[in-house]
Amino acid sequence: MSTQPLRTEALPAEPVRFDTKIAVLLREDLEPWQRLNVTSFLVSGLGTQVPEVIGEPYEDADAVAYLPMFRQPVLVFEATKETLRAAHTRALSRALPRALFTSDLFTTGNDRDNRAAVRAVSTSELDLVGLAVYGPRNGVDRVVKGARMHP
């Protein structure tokens, strides 16, 4: 018989619906390792600049602490190069918090060179392979219009 005290925290009666959304768009022609790498980099930017997306720290039954994570799901989409470019334009026009990943970043090996690679290219010429965006649900839905859920 376990000597651990039972936790009696009340569970919500119905699912939580967020009025905001986190979405990641990936270009459909990426290799699997690139998809994972791009997604990881993109979402790291949101957590640092949009603190309300981060929930409370975790703790297991033995009181071991774990880092907090996003408080809501991250939806991952895939899109053509053209759809990704259109999504980028819509995210900019709505001034939504966003992170980007360009094809040039696959050839750099550190943050300084990453920033320099992006800085060297005009907005309209960026070779986007990924975009993360956060904001009101309906605004993010409009940004990702034309993309499909990642399989």
XYZ file of C-alpha atoms in Angstrom:
151
model
C 0.000 0.000 0.000
C 1.319 3.432 -0.956
C 2.188 5.919 1.749
C 1.977 8.830 -0.706
C -0.784 11.316 0.126
C -3.542 11.467 -2.463
C -3.753 14.707 -4.384
C -7.258 16.011 -4.504
C -6.885 18.959 -6.860
C -10.130 19.696 -8.621
C -10.125 19.057 -12.341
C -11.936 21.514 -14.596
C -15.463 20.428 -15.456
C -14.916 21.101 -19.156
C -11.893 21.508 -21.419
C -10.082 24.816 -21.293
C -10.540 26.874 -24.466
C -7.859 29.432 -25.116
C -8.630 32.712 -26.820
C -5.104 32.638 -28.243
C -3.248 30.205 -30.471
C 0.359 29.161 -31.047
C 1.012 27.928 -34.580
C 4.136 26.722 -36.342
C 4.221 26.547 -40.135
C 6.840 24.365 -41.793
C 7.679 24.258 -45.466
C 6.477 20.929 -46.817
C 9.761 19.963 -48.491
C 11.848 19.771 -45.285
C 13.557 16.584 -44.177
C 12.231 15.076 -40.905
C 15.294 16.196 -38.903
C 14.874 19.716 -40.311
C 11.206 19.831 -39.282
C 12.108 18.971 -35.701
C 15.024 21.372 -35.595
C 13.061 24.274 -37.085
C 10.086 23.698 -34.768
C 12.338 23.660 -31.709
C 14.063 26.892 -32.654
C 10.848 28.669 -33.597
C 8.931 27.971 -30.404
C 11.908 28.930 -28.233
C 11.500 32.497 -29.443
C 7.891 32.748 -28.346
C 8.617 31.619 -24.803
C 11.231 34.310 -24.296
C 9.265 37.262 -25.650
C 5.649 36.391 -24.874
C 5.691 35.376 -21.195
C 1.945 34.765 -20.980
C 2.354 31.617 -23.112
C 4.340 29.927 -20.337
C 2.511 27.982 -17.647
C 3.558 27.096 -14.117
C 6.504 24.805 -13.300
C 5.840 21.084 -12.994
C 6.517 18.843 -10.023
C 6.178 15.085 -9.731
C 4.894 13.131 -6.729
C 8.428 12.977 -5.282
C 8.687 16.789 -5.331
C 11.198 16.799 -8.196
C 10.834 20.106 -10.037
C 10.657 20.498 -13.828
C 10.703 23.552 -16.055
C 7.432 25.209 -17.050
C 6.199 24.682 -20.589
C 3.660 26.351 -22.830
C 0.275 26.610 -21.166
C -1.514 25.674 -24.365
C -1.035 23.352 -27.328
C 1.234 24.227 -30.244
C -0.398 23.490 -33.584
C 2.030 22.465 -36.316
C 1.147 23.007 -39.970
C 2.894 22.373 -43.255
C 2.642 24.534 -46.322
C 4.098 25.229 -49.712
C 6.766 27.894 -50.073
C 4.137 30.265 -51.487
C 1.671 29.665 -48.650
C 4.451 30.168 -46.099
C 5.395 33.477 -47.716
C 1.743 34.598 -47.684
C 1.443 33.610 -44.011
C 4.548 35.650 -43.216
C 3.035 38.688 -44.959
C -0.248 38.269 -43.034
C 1.604 37.872 -39.696
C 3.526 41.092 -40.400
C 0.377 43.001 -41.398
C -1.314 41.943 -38.150
C 1.804 42.746 -36.090
C 1.566 39.340 -34.364
C 4.535 38.053 -32.353
C 6.471 35.794 -34.701
C 9.687 33.868 -35.149
C 11.189 32.834 -38.461
C 13.640 30.268 -39.755
C 15.244 30.641 -43.166
C 17.080 28.085 -45.255
C 20.329 29.983 -44.607
C 20.172 28.999 -40.937
C 20.878 25.372 -41.842
C 24.406 26.437 -42.801
C 25.272 28.460 -39.698
C 26.349 27.064 -36.380
C 25.613 29.742 -33.811
C 23.207 32.489 -32.807
C 25.427 35.370 -33.981
C 25.750 33.921 -37.479
C 22.022 33.086 -37.544
C 21.077 36.704 -36.856
C 23.606 37.945 -39.438
C 22.183 35.581 -42.074
C 18.661 36.920 -41.538
C 19.847 40.532 -41.388
C 21.583 40.159 -44.769
C 18.329 39.472 -46.666
C 15.420 41.843 -47.296
C 12.003 40.827 -45.977
C 10.601 40.043 -49.416
C 13.610 37.880 -50.311
C 13.740 35.703 -47.162
C 13.826 31.993 -48.060
C 11.432 30.932 -45.303
C 11.303 27.323 -44.171
C 9.435 27.949 -40.906
C 7.338 30.508 -39.099
C 5.890 30.536 -35.590
C 3.112 32.936 -34.698
C 1.121 33.711 -31.570
C -1.976 35.788 -31.081
C -5.760 35.819 -30.968
C -7.187 32.584 -32.315
C -8.990 34.186 -35.243
C -5.912 36.236 -36.213
C -3.639 33.188 -36.194
C -6.252 31.220 -38.150
C -6.144 33.913 -40.830
C -2.344 33.838 -40.909
C -2.178 30.054 -41.451
C -4.971 30.027 -44.038
C -4.072 27.610 -46.826
C -1.753 25.509 -44.663
C -2.689 22.016 -43.521
C -2.092 20.267 -40.242
C 1.255 18.496 -40.149
C 0.752 14.746 -40.623
